[in-house]
Tab-separated table of C-alpha atoms in Angstrom:
chain	number	residue	atom	x	y	z
B	1	MET	CA	9.704	-1.509	-1.827
B	2	LEU	CA	9.485	-3.028	2.489
B	3	ASN	CA	12.306	-5.296	2.590
B	4	ARG	CA	14.059	-4.916	5.384
B	5	VAL	CA	14.183	-7.622	7.922
B	6	LEU	CA	15.545	-8.270	10.794
B	7	ILE	CA	16.006	-11.679	12.679
B	8	ALA	CA	15.658	-13.014	16.148
B	9	GLU	CA	17.166	-16.518	16.087
B	10	ASP	CA	19.646	-18.521	19.040
B	11	LEU	CA	19.897	-21.578	16.681
B	12	TYR	CA	23.471	-20.657	14.433
B	13	LEU	CA	22.736	-22.501	11.191
B	14	LEU	CA	18.395	-21.394	11.335
B	15	ARG	CA	19.942	-18.078	11.815
B	16	GLU	CA	22.688	-17.999	8.923
B	17	GLY	CA	19.699	-19.647	6.676
B	18	LEU	CA	16.840	-18.002	7.145
B	19	ILE	CA	19.178	-14.314	6.263
B	20	HIS	CA	21.078	-16.597	2.807
B	21	LEU	CA	17.132	-17.868	2.165
B	22	LEU	CA	15.846	-13.438	2.387
B	23	GLN	CA	18.528	-11.821	0.725
B	24	ALA	CA	17.782	-14.463	-1.345
B	25	HIS	CA	14.977	-13.047	-2.031
B	26	GLY	CA	16.225	-8.971	-2.065
B	27	PHE	CA	15.250	-8.925	1.357
B	28	THR	CA	18.544	-6.636	3.863
B	29	VAL	CA	18.561	-8.135	7.072
B	30	VAL	CA	19.219	-5.078	8.954
B	31	ALA	CA	19.650	-7.816	12.008
B	32	ALA	CA	20.251	-10.636	13.277
B	33	VAL	CA	20.263	-11.334	17.159
B	34	ASP	CA	20.338	-13.925	19.540
B	35	ASP	CA	18.848	-13.558	22.747
B	36	GLY	CA	15.913	-11.366	24.090
B	37	PRO	CA	17.529	-8.101	25.320
B	38	SER	CA	19.185	-7.717	22.059
B	39	LEU	CA	15.599	-8.249	20.366
B	40	GLU	CA	13.756	-5.586	22.251
B	41	ARG	CA	17.158	-2.752	21.392
B	42	ALA	CA	16.934	-4.216	17.970
B	43	LEU	CA	13.036	-3.766	17.025
B	44	ILE	CA	13.269	-0.095	18.555
B	45	GLU	CA	16.328	1.396	16.969
B	46	LEU	CA	16.143	0.040	13.784
B	47	ARG	CA	12.794	-0.454	13.107
B	48	PRO	CA	12.168	-2.788	10.382
B	49	ASP	CA	9.274	-3.387	7.790
B	50	VAL	CA	8.962	-6.686	9.159
B	51	SER	CA	10.704	-8.760	12.624
B	52	VAL	CA	11.766	-13.111	12.280
B	53	VAL	CA	11.361	-13.887	15.360
B	54	ASP	CA	10.969	-17.101	17.452
B	55	VAL	CA	9.568	-17.181	20.716
B	56	ARG	CA	12.243	-19.055	22.507
B	57	LEU	CA	15.101	-17.431	23.266
B	58	PRO	CA	18.634	-16.533	26.148
B	59	PRO	CA	18.787	-16.716	28.656
B	60	THR	CA	15.294	-18.492	29.778
B	61	PHE	CA	14.820	-20.468	26.603
B	62	THR	CA	10.467	-19.465	27.448
B	63	ASP	CA	8.852	-16.873	25.759
B	64	GLU	CA	11.447	-14.410	25.413
B	65	GLY	CA	10.482	-13.713	21.633
B	66	LEU	CA	7.595	-12.639	21.639
B	67	GLN	CA	8.033	-10.963	25.031
B	68	ALA	CA	10.560	-8.422	23.513
B	69	ALA	CA	8.223	-8.013	20.267
B	70	LEU	CA	5.218	-7.607	22.358
B	71	SER	CA	7.186	-4.406	24.168
B	72	ALA	CA	7.864	-3.337	20.597
B	73	ARG	CA	4.884	-3.048	19.561
B	74	LYS	CA	3.688	-1.582	22.809
B	75	GLN	CA	5.963	1.307	21.987
B	76	ILE	CA	5.695	1.146	18.860
B	77	PRO	CA	2.455	0.424	17.363
B	78	GLY	CA	1.740	-2.045	13.902
B	79	LEU	CA	5.804	-3.273	14.650
B	80	PRO	CA	5.399	-5.760	11.536
B	81	ILE	CA	6.320	-9.634	13.415
B	82	LEU	CA	6.318	-13.186	12.830
B	83	VAL	CA	6.689	-15.135	14.889
B	84	LEU	CA	8.392	-18.954	13.957
B	85	SER	CA	7.351	-21.888	16.749
B	86	GLN	CA	7.807	-25.390	17.183
B	87	HIS	CA	4.588	-25.748	18.757
B	88	VAL	CA	1.153	-23.566	18.490
B	89	GLU	CA	1.133	-21.253	21.895
B	90	GLN	CA	-2.282	-20.638	21.873
B	91	LEU	CA	-2.060	-17.689	24.416
B	92	TYR	CA	1.200	-15.823	22.983
B	93	ALA	CA	-0.444	-15.675	19.445
B	94	ARG	CA	-2.887	-13.797	21.849
B	95	GLU	CA	-1.510	-11.579	23.409
B	96	LEU	CA	0.088	-10.897	19.513
B	97	LEU	CA	-2.496	-10.341	18.188
B	98	ALA	CA	-3.781	-8.603	20.711
B	99	ASP	CA	-3.661	-4.882	20.465
B	100	GLY	CA	-5.731	-5.682	16.967
B	101	SER	CA	-3.543	-3.774	14.865
B	102	GLY	CA	-2.357	-6.301	11.942
B	103	ALA	CA	1.665	-6.706	10.218
B	104	VAL	CA	0.865	-9.912	12.560
B	105	GLY	CA	1.702	-13.667	11.782
B	106	TYR	CA	2.460	-16.387	13.143
B	107	LEU	CA	4.312	-20.375	11.821
B	108	LEU	CA	4.774	-23.436	12.448
B	109	LYS	CA	8.957	-24.209	11.650
B	110	ASP	CA	8.183	-27.968	10.858
B	111	ARG	CA	5.206	-26.654	8.756
B	112	VAL	CA	6.798	-24.532	7.093
B	113	PHE	CA	7.769	-26.637	3.460
B	114	ASN	CA	8.993	-23.943	0.742
B	115	ALA	CA	10.741	-21.228	0.556
B	116	ALA	CA	7.917	-19.175	-1.516
B	117	GLN	CA	5.606	-20.140	0.823
B	118	PHE	CA	8.026	-18.407	3.567
B	119	VAL	CA	8.910	-15.740	2.255
B	120	ASP	CA	4.781	-15.228	0.441
B	121	ALA	CA	4.472	-14.751	4.332
B	122	VAL	CA	7.408	-12.396	5.271
B	123	ARG	CA	5.970	-9.972	2.698
B	124	ARG	CA	1.962	-10.045	3.786
B	125	VAL	CA	2.725	-9.609	6.822
B	126	ALA	CA	5.927	-6.771	6.393
B	127	GLU	CA	2.280	-5.166	3.914
B	128	GLY	CA	1.164	-5.305	7.201
B	129	GLY	CA	-1.861	-7.924	6.585
B	130	THR	CA	-1.616	-11.272	8.557
B	131	ALA	CA	-0.678	-15.479	7.837
B	132	MET	CA	-1.259	-17.843	10.341
B	133	ASP	CA	-0.113	-21.489	10.312
B	134	PRO	CA	-3.695	-23.874	9.448
B	135	GLU	CA	-3.031	-25.207	12.760
B	136	VAL	CA	-2.091	-22.227	14.789
B	137	ILE	CA	-6.239	-21.689	13.187
B	138	ALA	CA	-7.269	-24.441	14.108
B	139	LYS	CA	-6.473	-24.599	17.444
B	140	LEU	CA	-6.999	-20.903	18.037
B	141	LEU	CA	-11.257	-21.194	16.448
B	142	ALA	CA	-11.752	-23.887	18.205
B	143	SER	CA	-10.814	-22.992	22.200
B	144	ASN	CA	-13.259	-19.389	20.891
B	145	ALA	CA	-16.367	-20.989	20.036
B	146	ARG	CA	-18.085	-20.005	22.486
B	147	HIS	CA	-17.225	-16.808	22.760
B	148	GLU	CA	-19.833	-13.843	21.052
B	149	PRO	CA	-19.519	-12.532	18.190
B	150	LEU	CA	-18.072	-15.888	17.278
B	151	GLY	CA	-21.688	-17.475	17.980
B	152	ARG	CA	-23.380	-15.796	15.228
B	153	LEU	CA	-20.978	-17.599	13.066
B	154	THR	CA	-21.480	-20.539	10.684
B	155	PRO	CA	-19.233	-23.414	10.486
B	156	ARG	CA	-19.190	-22.437	6.978
B	157	GLU	CA	-19.022	-18.938	8.058
B	158	ARG	CA	-15.700	-19.899	10.431
B	159	GLU	CA	-13.792	-21.628	7.889
B	160	VAL	CA	-13.729	-18.739	5.249
B	161	LEU	CA	-12.589	-17.421	7.999
B	162	GLY	CA	-10.004	-19.123	8.977
B	163	ALA	CA	-9.164	-19.608	5.846
B	164	MET	CA	-8.718	-15.375	5.547
B	165	ALA	CA	-6.289	-15.777	8.852
B	166	GLU	CA	-3.849	-17.776	6.640
B	167	GLY	CA	-3.511	-14.759	3.803
B	168	ARG	CA	-6.343	-15.963	1.066
B	169	SER	CA	-7.247	-14.797	-1.241
B	170	ASN	CA	-11.287	-15.028	-1.962
B	171	ALA	CA	-10.200	-17.254	-5.084
B	172	ALA	CA	-8.137	-18.797	-3.222
B	173	ILE	CA	-10.006	-19.263	-0.182
B	174	ALA	CA	-12.908	-20.958	-3.645
B	175	GLN	CA	-10.965	-23.207	-4.693
B	176	ARG	CA	-9.514	-24.731	-0.845
B	177	LEU	CA	-13.682	-24.958	0.402
B	178	TYR	CA	-15.476	-25.577	-3.149
B	179	LEU	CA	-17.126	-22.162	-3.780
B	180	SER	CA	-17.477	-20.042	-6.096
B	181	GLU	CA	-15.604	-16.195	-6.175
B	182	SER	CA	-19.811	-14.543	-5.790
B	183	ALA	CA	-20.374	-17.890	-2.549
B	184	VAL	CA	-17.062	-16.390	-0.892
B	185	ALA	CA	-17.907	-13.099	-1.634
B	186	LYS	CA	-20.799	-13.044	0.562
B	187	HIS	CA	-19.082	-15.172	3.095
B	188	THR	CA	-17.556	-12.158	3.457
B	189	ALA	CA	-19.596	-10.048	3.461
B	190	ALA	CA	-22.110	-11.632	6.227
B	191	ILE	CA	-18.993	-11.829	8.526
B	192	PHE	CA	-17.247	-7.842	8.103
B	193	ALA	CA	-21.788	-7.884	8.879
B	194	LYS	CA	-21.759	-10.509	12.239
B	195	LEU	CA	-18.601	-8.905	13.618
B	196	ASP	CA	-19.855	-5.739	13.461
B	197	LEU	CA	-17.036	-4.768	11.029
B	198	VAL	CA	-18.706	-0.974	8.959
B	199	PRO	CA	-18.139	-0.878	5.581
B	200	SER	CA	-13.998	0.880	4.881
B	201	ASP	CA	-11.462	-0.364	2.900
B	202	ASP	CA	-11.668	-4.441	2.534
B	203	ASP	CA	-8.536	-5.409	2.156
B	204	ASN	CA	-8.324	-3.642	6.229
B	205	ARG	CA	-11.575	-4.722	6.286
B	206	ARG	CA	-10.291	-8.212	6.267
B	207	VAL	CA	-7.164	-8.099	8.745
B	208	LEU	CA	-10.025	-6.136	11.588
B	209	ALA	CA	-11.850	-9.537	11.223
B	210	VAL	CA	-9.562	-12.229	11.635
B	211	LEU	CA	-8.589	-10.126	14.860
B	212	ALA	CA	-11.575	-9.576	16.375
B	213	TYR	CA	-12.082	-13.667	15.382
B	214	LEU	CA	-8.998	-14.384	17.435
B	215	ASN	CA	-9.440	-11.567	20.288
B	216	ALA	CA	-12.833	-13.122	20.992
B	217	ALA	CA	-11.263	-15.060	24.149
B	218	ARG	CA	-9.751	-12.222	25.448
B	219	ARG	CA	-13.259	-11.108	26.310
């Protein structure tokens, strides 16, 4: 079971709250750090199953958390990272997604409404999936809309792909978009084809589709 988690948050009360919340849901907190350099060292030395990382950490409170996570993922490809941020930092989100290996998430702190939602996102990232806040997805998709291969997708296919990026199953997408599951399956197959994703494990292709879509603006 993937349950070793590392927390990087400089605010004491929030850090302690994350520790107690995750421990209550069966996670083992292997470290809790409050600055960028400590985060990078801990990521490399401990190789946690998943890390919950604030973007802005001491000493400069700019992008230390993200830069530490990116540096660690270069050394350990696919190291699972779930970012918590106050704002949608489009460049940061794309940079985190750029290596195409999955196991990433980006949640906005003030839009995490309950423990179950947050814990589900942590587990999903630990298992190699994605967990993206809908607001993050909306801004990234809007900025990417003119880039190939994104122009191949219909508006409905973009909606389906946005929901996939949030980590939703076909059944959940169908309920959200008022579609049948068979319609969602057809849209999903069309997305895979238009993004030139060859047949493979369906869950893996879902991750690859999300990453291909969100990375397109870097081209």
